[in-house]
mmCIF file of C-alpha atoms in Angstrom:
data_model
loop_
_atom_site.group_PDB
_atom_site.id
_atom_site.type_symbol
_atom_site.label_atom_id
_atom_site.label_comp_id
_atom_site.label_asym_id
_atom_site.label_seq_id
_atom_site.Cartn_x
_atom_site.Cartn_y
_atom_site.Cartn_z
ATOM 1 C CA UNK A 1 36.174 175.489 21.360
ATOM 2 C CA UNK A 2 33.794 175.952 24.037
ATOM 3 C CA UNK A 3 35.123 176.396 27.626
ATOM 4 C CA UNK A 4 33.815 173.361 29.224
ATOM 5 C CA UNK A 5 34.708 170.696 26.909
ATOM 6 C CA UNK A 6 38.058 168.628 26.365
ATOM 7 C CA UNK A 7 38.274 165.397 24.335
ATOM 8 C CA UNK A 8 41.113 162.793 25.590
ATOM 9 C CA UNK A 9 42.109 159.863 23.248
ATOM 10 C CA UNK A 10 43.298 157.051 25.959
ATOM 11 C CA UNK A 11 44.172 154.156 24.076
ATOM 12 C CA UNK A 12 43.698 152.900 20.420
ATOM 13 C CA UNK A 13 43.066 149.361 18.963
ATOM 14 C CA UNK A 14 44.705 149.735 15.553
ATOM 15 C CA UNK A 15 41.976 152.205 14.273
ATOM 16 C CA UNK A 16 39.313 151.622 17.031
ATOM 17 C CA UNK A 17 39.335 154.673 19.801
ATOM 18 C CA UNK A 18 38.989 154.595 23.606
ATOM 19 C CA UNK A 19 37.835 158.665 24.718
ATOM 20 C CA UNK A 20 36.581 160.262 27.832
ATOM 21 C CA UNK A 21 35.001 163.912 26.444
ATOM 22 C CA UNK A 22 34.047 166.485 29.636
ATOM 23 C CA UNK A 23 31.450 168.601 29.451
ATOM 24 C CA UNK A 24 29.475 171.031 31.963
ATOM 25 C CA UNK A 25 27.188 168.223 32.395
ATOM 26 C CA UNK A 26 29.234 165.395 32.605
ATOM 27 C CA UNK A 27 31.816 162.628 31.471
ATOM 28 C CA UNK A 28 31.267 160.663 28.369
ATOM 29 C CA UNK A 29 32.714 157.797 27.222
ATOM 30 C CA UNK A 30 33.658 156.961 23.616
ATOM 31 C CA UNK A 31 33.234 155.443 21.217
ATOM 32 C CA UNK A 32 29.172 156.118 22.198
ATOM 33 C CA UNK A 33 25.996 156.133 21.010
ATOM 34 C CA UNK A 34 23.499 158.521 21.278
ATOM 35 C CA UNK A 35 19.863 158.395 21.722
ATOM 36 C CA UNK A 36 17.787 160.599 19.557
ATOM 37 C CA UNK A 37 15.491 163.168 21.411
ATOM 38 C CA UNK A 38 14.345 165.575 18.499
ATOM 39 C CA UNK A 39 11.818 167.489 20.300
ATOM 40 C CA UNK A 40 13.204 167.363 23.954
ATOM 41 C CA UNK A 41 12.036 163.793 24.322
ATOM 42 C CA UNK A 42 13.587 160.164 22.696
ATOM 43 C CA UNK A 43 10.444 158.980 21.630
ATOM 44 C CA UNK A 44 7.974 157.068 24.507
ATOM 45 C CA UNK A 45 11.111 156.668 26.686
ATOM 46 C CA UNK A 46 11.642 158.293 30.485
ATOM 47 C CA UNK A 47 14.483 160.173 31.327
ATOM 48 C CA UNK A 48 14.702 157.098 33.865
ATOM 49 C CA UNK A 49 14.891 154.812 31.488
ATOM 50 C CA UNK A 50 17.585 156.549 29.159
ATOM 51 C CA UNK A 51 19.657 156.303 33.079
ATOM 52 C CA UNK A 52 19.148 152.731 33.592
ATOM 53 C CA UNK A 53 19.823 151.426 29.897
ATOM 54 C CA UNK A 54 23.070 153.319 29.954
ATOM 55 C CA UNK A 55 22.354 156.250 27.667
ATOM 56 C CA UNK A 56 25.830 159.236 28.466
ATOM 57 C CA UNK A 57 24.006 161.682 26.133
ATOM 58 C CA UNK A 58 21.221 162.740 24.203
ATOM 59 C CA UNK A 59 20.590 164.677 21.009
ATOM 60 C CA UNK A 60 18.022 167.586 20.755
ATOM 61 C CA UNK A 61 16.717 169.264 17.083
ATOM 62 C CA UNK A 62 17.226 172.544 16.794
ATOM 63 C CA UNK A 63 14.789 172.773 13.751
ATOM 64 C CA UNK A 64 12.138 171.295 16.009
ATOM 65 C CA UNK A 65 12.669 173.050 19.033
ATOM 66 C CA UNK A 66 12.919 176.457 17.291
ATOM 67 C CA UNK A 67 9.845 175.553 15.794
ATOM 68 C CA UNK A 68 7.848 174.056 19.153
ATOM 69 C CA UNK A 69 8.381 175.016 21.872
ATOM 70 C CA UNK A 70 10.496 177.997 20.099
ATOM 71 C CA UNK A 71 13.167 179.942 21.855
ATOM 72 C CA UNK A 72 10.958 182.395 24.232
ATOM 73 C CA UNK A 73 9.695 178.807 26.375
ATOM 74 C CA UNK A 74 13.074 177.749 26.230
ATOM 75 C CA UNK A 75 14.929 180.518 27.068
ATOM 76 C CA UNK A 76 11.979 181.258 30.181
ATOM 77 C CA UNK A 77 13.163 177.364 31.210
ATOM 78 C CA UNK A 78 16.739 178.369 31.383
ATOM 79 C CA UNK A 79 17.479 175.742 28.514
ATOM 80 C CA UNK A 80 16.513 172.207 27.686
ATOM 81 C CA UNK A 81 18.288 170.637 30.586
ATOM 82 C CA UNK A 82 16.179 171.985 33.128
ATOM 83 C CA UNK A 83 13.253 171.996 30.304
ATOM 84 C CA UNK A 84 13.150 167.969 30.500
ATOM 85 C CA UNK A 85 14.825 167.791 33.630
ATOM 86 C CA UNK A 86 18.149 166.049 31.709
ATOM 87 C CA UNK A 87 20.688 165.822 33.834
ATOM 88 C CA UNK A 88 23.696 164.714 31.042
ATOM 89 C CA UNK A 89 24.780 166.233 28.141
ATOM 90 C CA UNK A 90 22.994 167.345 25.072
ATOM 91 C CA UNK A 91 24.009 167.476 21.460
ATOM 92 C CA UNK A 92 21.621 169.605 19.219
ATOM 93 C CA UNK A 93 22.413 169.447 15.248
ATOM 94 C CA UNK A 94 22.081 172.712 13.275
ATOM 95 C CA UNK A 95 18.544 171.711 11.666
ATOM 96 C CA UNK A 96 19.813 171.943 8.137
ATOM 97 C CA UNK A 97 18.979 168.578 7.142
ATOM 98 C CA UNK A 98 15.722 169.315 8.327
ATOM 99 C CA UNK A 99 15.603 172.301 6.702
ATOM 100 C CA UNK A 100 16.053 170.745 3.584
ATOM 101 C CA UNK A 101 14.283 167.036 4.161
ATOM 102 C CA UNK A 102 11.015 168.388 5.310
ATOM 103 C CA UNK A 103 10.403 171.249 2.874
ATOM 104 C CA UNK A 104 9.228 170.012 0.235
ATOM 105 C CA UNK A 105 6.527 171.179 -2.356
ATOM 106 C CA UNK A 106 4.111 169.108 -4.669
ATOM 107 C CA UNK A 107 6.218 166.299 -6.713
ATOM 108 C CA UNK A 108 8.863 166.363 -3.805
ATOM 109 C CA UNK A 109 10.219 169.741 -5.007
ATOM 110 C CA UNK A 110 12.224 171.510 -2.197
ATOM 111 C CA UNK A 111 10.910 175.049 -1.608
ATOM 112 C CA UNK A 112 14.473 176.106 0.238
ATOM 113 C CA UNK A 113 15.624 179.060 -1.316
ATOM 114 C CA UNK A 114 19.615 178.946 -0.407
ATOM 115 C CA UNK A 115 21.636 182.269 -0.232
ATOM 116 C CA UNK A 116 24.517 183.655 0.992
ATOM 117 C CA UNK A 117 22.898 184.548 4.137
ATOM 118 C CA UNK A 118 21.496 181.219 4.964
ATOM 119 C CA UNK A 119 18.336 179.258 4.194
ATOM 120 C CA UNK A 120 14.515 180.381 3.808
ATOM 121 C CA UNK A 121 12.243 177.712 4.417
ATOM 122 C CA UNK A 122 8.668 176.899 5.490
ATOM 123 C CA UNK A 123 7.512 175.213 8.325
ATOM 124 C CA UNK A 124 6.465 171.483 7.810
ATOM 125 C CA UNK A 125 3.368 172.390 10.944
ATOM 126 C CA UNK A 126 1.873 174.924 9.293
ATOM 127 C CA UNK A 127 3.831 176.994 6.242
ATOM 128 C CA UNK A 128 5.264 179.627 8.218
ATOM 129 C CA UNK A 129 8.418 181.334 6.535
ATOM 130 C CA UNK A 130 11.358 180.962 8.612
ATOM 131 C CA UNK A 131 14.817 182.152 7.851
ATOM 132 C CA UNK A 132 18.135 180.295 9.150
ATOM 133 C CA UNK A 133 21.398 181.975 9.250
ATOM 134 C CA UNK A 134 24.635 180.652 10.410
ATOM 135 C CA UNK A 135 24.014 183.229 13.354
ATOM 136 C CA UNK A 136 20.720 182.222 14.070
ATOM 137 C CA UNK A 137 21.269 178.876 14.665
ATOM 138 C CA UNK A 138 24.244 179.872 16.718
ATOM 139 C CA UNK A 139 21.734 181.560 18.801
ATOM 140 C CA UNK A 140 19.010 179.185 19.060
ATOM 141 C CA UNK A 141 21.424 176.641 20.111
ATOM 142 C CA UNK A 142 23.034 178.673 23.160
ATOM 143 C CA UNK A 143 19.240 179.343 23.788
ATOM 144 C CA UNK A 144 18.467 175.629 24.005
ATOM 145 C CA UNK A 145 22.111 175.555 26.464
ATOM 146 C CA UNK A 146 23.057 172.830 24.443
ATOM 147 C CA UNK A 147 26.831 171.056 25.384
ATOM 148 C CA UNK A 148 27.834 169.946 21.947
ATOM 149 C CA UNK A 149 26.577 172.342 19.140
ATOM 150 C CA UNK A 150 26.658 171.802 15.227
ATOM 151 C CA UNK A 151 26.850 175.157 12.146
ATOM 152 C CA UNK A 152 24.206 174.990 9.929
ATOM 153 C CA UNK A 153 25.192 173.059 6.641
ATOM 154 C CA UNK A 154 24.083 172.320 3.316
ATOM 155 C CA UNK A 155 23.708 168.727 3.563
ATOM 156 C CA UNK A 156 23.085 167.535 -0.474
ATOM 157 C CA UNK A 157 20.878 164.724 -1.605
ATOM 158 C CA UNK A 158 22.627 161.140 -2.119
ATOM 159 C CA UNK A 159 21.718 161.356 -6.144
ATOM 160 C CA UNK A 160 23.222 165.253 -6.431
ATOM 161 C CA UNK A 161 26.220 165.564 -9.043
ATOM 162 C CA UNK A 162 29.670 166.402 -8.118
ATOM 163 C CA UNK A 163 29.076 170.176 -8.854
ATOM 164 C CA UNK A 164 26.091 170.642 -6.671
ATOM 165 C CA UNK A 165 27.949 168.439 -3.958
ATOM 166 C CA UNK A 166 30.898 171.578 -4.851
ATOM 167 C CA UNK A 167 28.751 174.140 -4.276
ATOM 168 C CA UNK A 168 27.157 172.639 -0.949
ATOM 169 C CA UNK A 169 30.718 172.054 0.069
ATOM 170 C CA UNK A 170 31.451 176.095 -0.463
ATOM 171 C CA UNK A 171 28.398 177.211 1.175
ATOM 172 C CA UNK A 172 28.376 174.980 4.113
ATOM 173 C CA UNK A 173 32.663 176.671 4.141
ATOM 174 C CA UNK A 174 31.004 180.482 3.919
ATOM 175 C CA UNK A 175 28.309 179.407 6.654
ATOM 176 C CA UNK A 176 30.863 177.912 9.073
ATOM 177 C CA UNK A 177 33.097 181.168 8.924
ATOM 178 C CA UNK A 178 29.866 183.321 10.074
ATOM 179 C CA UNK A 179 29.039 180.943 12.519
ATOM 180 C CA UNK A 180 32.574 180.640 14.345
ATOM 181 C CA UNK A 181 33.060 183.942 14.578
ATOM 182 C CA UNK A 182 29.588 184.577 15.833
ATOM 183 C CA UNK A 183 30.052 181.613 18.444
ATOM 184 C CA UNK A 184 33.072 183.247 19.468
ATOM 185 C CA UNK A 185 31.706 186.381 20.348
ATOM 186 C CA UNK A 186 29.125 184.714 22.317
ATOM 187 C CA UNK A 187 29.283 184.602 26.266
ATOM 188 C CA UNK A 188 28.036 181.568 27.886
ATOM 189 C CA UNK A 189 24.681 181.222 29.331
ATOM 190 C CA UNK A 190 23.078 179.062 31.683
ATOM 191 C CA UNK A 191 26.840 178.889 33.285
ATOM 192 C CA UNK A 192 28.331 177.294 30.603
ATOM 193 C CA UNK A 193 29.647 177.821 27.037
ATOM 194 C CA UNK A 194 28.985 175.154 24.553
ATOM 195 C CA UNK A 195 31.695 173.360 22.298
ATOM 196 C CA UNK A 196 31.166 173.720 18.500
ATOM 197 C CA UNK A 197 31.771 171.376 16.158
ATOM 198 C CA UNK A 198 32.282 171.559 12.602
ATOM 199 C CA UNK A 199 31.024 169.585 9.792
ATOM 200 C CA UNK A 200 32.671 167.830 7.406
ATOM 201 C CA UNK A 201 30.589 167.367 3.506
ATOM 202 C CA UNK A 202 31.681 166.309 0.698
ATOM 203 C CA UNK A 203 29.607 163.219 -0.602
ATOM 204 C CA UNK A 204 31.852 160.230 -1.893
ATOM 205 C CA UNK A 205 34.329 162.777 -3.602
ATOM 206 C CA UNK A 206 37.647 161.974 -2.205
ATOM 207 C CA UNK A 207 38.889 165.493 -3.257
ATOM 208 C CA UNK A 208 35.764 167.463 -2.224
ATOM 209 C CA UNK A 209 35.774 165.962 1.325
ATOM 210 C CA UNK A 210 39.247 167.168 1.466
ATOM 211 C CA UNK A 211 38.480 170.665 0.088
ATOM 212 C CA UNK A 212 36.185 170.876 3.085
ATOM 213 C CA UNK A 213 38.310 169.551 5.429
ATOM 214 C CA UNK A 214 41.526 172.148 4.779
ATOM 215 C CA UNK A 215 38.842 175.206 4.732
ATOM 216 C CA UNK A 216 37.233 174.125 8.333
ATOM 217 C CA UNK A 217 40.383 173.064 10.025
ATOM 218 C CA UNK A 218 41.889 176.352 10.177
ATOM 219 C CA UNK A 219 39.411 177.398 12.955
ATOM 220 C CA UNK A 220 40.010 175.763 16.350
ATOM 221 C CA UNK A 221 37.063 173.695 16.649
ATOM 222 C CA UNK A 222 35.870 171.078 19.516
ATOM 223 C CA UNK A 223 35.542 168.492 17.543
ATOM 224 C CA UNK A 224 34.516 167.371 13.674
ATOM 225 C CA UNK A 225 31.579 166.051 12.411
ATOM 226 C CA UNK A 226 31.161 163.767 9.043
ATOM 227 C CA UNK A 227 27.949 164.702 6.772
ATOM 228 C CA UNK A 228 26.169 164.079 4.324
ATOM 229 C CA UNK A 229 26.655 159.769 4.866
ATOM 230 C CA UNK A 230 22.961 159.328 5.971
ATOM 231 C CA UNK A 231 20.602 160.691 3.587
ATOM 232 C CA UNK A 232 17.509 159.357 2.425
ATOM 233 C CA UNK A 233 19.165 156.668 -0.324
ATOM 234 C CA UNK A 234 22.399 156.933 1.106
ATOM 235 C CA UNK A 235 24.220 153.048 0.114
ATOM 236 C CA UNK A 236 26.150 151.769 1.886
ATOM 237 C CA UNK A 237 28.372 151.579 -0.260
ATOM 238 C CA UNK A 238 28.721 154.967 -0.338
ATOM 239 C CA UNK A 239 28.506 155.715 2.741
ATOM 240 C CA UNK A 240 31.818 153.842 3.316
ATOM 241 C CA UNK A 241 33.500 155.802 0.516
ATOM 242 C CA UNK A 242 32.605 158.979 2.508
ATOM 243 C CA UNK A 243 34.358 157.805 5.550
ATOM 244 C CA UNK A 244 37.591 156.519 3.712
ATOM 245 C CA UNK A 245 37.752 160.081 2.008
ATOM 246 C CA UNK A 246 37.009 161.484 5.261
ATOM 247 C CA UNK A 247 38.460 159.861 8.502
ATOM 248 C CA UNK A 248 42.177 159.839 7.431
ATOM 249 C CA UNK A 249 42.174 163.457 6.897
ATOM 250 C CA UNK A 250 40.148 164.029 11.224
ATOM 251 C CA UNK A 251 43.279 165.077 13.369
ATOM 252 C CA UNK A 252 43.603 161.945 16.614
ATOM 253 C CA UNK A 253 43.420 164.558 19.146
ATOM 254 C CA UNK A 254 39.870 166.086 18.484
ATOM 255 C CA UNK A 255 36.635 163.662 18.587
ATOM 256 C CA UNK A 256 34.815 162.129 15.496
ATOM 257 C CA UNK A 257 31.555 162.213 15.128
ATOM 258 C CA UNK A 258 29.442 160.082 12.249
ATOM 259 C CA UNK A 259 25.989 161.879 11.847
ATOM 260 C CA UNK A 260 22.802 159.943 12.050
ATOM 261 C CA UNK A 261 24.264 156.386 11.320
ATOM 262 C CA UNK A 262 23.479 153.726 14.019
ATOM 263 C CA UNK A 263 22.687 150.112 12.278
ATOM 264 C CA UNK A 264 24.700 147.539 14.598
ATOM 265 C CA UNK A 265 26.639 146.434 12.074
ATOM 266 C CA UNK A 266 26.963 150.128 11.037
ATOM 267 C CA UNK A 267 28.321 151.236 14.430
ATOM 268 C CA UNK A 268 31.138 148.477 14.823
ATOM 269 C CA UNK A 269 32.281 149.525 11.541
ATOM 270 C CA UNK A 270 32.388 152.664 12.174
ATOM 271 C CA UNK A 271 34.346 152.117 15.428
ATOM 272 C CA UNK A 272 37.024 149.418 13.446
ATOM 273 C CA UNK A 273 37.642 153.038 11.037
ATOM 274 C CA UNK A 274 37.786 155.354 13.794
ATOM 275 C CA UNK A 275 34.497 156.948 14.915
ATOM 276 C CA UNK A 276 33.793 157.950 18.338
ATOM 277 C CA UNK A 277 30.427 159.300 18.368
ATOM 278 C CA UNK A 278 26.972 157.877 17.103
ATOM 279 C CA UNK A 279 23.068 159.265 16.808
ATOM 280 C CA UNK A 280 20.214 157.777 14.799
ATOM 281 C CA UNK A 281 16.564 157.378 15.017
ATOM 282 C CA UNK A 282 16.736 154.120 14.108
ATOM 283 C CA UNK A 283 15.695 152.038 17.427
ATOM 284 C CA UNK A 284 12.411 154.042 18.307
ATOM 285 C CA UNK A 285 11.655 154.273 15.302
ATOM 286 C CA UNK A 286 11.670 150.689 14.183
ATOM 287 C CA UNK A 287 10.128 149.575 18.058
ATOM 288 C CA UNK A 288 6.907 151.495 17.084
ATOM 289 C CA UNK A 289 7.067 149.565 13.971
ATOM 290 C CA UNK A 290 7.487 146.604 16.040
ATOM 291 C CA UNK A 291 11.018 145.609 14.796
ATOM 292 C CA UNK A 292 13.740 144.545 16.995
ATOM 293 C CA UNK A 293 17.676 144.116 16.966
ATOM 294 C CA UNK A 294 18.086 140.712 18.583
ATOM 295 C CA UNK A 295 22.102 138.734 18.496
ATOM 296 C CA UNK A 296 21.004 136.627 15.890
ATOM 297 C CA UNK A 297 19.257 140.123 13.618
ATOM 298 C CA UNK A 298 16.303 141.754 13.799
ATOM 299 C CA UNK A 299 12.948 140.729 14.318
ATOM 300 C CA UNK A 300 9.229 141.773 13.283
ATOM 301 C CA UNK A 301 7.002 140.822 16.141
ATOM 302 C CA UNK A 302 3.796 141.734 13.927
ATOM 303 C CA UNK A 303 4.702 137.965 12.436
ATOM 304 C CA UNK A 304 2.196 135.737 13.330
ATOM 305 C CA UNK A 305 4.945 133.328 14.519
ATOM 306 C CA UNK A 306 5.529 135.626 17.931
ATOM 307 C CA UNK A 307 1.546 135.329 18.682
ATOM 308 C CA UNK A 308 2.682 132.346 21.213
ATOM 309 C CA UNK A 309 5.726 132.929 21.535
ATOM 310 C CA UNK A 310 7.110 133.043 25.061
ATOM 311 C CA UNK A 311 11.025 133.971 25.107
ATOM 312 C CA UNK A 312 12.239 137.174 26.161
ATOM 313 C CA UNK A 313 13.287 138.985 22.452
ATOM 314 C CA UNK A 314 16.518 138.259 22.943
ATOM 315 C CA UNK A 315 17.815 135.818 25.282
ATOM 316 C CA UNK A 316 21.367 137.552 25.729
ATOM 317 C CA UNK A 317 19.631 140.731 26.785
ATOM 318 C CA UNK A 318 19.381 142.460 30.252
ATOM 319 C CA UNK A 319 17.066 145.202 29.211
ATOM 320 C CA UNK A 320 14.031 145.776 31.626
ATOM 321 C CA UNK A 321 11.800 144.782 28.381
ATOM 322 C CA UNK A 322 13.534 141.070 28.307
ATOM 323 C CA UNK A 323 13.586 140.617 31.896
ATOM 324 C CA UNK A 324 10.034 141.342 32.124
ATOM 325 C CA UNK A 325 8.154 140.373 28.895
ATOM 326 C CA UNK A 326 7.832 138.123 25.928
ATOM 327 C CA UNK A 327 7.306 138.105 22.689
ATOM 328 C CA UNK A 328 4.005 136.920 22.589
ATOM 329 C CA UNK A 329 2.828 139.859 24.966
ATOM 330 C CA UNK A 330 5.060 142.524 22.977
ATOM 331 C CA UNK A 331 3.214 141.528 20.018
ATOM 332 C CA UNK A 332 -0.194 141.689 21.700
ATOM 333 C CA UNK A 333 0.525 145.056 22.723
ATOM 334 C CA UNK A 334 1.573 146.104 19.637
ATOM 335 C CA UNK A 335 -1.345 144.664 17.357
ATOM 336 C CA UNK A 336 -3.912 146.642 20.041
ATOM 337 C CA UNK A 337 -1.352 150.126 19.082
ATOM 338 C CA UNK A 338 -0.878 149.895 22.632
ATOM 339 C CA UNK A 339 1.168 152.579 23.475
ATOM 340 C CA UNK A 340 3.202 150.461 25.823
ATOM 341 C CA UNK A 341 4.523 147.962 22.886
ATOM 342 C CA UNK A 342 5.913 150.796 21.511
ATOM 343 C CA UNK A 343 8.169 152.307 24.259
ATOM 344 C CA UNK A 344 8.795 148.777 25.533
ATOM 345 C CA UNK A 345 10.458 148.063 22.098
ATOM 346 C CA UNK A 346 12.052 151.292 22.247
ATOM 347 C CA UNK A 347 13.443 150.791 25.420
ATOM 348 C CA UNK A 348 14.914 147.598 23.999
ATOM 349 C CA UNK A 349 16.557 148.703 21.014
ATOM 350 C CA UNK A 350 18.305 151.557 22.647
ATOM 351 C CA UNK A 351 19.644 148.857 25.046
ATOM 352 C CA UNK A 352 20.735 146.769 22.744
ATOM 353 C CA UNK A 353 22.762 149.329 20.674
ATOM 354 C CA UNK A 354 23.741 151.516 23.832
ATOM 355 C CA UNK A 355 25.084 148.008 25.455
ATOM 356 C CA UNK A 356 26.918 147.135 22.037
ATOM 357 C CA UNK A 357 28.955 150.299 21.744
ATOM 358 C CA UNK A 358 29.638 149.800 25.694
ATOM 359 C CA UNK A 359 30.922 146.288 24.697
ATOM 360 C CA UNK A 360 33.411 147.496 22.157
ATOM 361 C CA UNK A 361 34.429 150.000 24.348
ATOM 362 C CA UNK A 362 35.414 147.077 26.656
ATOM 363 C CA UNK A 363 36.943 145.106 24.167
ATOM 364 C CA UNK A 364 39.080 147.882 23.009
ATOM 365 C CA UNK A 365 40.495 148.208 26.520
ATOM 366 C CA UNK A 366 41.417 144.595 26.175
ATOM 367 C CA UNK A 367 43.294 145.005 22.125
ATOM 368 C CA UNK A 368 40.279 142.746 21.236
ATOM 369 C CA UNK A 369 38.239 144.926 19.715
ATOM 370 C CA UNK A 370 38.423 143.348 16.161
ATOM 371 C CA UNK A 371 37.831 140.111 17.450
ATOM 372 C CA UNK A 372 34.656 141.049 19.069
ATOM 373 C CA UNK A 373 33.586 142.836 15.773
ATOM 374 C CA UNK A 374 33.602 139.519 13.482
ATOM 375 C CA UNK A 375 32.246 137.167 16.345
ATOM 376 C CA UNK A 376 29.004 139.638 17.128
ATOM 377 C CA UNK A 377 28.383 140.409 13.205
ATOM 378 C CA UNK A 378 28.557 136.757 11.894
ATOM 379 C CA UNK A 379 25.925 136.103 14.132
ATOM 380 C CA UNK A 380 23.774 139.189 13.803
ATOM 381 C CA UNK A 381 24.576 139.054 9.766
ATOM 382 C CA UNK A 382 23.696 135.158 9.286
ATOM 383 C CA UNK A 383 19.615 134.820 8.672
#
């Protein structure tokens, strides 16, 4: 595990988790969510901002980064930190999802070719070959100085079969025993040596999930990570069959981390089962679409009913956003493609789902966690 990290589990509310993880660049807290920076920046948000809202840590893409700025600027920049002058931790994910999501020929065909040796792809910018190996990304990642790194996996699509989700489960196995052992070898740079985590696949097949389990907990890893529970199609229905196949197999002692799922609703569940760590796209991405989590659900200011509307988005909310705009002038901004609508609604929804998990956190300190749970989501859940 890497040499500046150490997970502590300090109290429990049946299946809900109160953690403190150290890293080289700082404390988090946990259960936590994690804003979503995929090319050194969370989308038309300040580092400033991420501070004030409450954001502990923030995710980087090492597909994206490899790609632009690539590893010669970041390596020159002495890693992403100093890059975009982030002062907390980062988590970077392998790229394989991306990898696999974003190269795609005519009629949605992927044009991977998967090996032994890792993954050929082309470049969504401009159809360069590329060529990931559990190695590489080992590298790249220790390049970007990353806290919290992920192995490249073989993250299947939510409609494979059970022997494709197999084989994805053996590869991602083969990949991960390259990749420790590389990571091992590895000496820190930029003063620090980051923690690697490993991945957990298996779709909704209770006896897959524990196939990969058993073959990725005999290395001593920082923490584990469950896949494959937010693709493209992914139900949720599904997705909650992953995590009961998954979660009771996680040792207590190690963190838990739920890749790219962050719905409110979503994250409470996720906390009630046992999860202590969060990413998703979701809140910039729905701001620039002018959507908005609110107490009561989310909102589409692009309605014609928010035109005169002058209440903050959500009265309960502390954001800089609420205490300094309304509706109506949110959706102004956003029918002009003002770029301001957009990172004030971004700014917003990170709040609100930052300030949720730091909620729970609270009530779990208190044994009222599941209390807390039903009273926010039959609000949020009634329309």
């Amino acid at each position: 595990m890497g040499e500046d990290f150490n997970f502590k589990l300090e109290k429990t509310d049946q299946l809900a988790r109160l953690g403190k993880i150290e890293t080289a660049h700082g404390t988090i807290e946990t259960p936590v969510f994690m804003p979503v920076g995929t090319a050194g920046t969370v989308k038309g948000v300040s580092n400033d901002e991420l501070e004030n809202l409450g954001a502990q840590i923030i995710l980087g893409n090492t597909y994206h980064l490899y790609l632009r700025p690539g590893m010669e600027i970041l390596e020159s920049a002495h890693g992403l930190h100093k890059f975009m002058n982030w002062k907390g931790p980062i988590l970077t994910d392998s790229g394989g999802y991306q990898v696999f999501s974003l190269s795609q020929g005519r009629e949605g065909k992927s044009l991977v070719k998967i090996t032994d040796q890792g993954a050929e792809f082309s470049s969504y910018k401009d159809g360069s070959k590329h060529m990931f190996t559990p190695e590489k990304v080992v590298d790249i990642q220790f390049s970007i100085g990353s806290d919290i790194m992920m192995p490249l996996d073989w993250c299947p699509s939510a409609e494979a079969s059970d022997s494709e989700v197999e084989e994805a489960v053996d590869m991602t196995t083969l990949w991960f025993e390259r990749a420790f052992r590389h990571y091992d070898s590895r000496t820190p740079l930029y003063g620090h040596k980051p923690a690697l985590f490993a991945i957990v696949q298996g779709g909704t097949v209770p006896k897959l999930r524990e196939k990969s389990f058993r073959a990725l907990s005999r290395f001593d890893v920082a923490g584990f990570a469950i896949g494959g529970v937010a693709n493209a199609g992914e139900s949720k229905t599904k997705q909650q069959a992953a995590l009961d196949a998954t979660l009771p197999l996680l040792p207590e002692d190690k963190p838990r981390y739920l890749m790219g799922v962050g719905e409110p609703e979503d994250l409470l569940n996720g906390i009630a089962a046992g999860i202590d760590m969060f990413d998703c796209v979701s809140p910039t991405r729905l701001g620039r679409h002018g959507v908005a989590y609110t107490h009561k659900g989310k909102i589409t200011l692009k309605n014609t009913s928010f035109r005169a509307d002058f209440d903050p988005l959500d009265t309960n909310c502390k954001c800089y956003t609420c205490q300094n705009h309304t509706r109506a002038y949110l959706a102004h901004l956003l029918r002009e493609n003002e770029l301001l609508g957009a990172s004030l609604m971004s700014i917003h929804n990170l709040h609100f789902l930052v300030n949720l998990v730091d909620r729970a956190r609270e009530a779990i300190k208190r044994s009222q966690f599941t209390q807390f749970k039903d009273e926010f989501l039959q609000t949020y859940l009634t329309k």
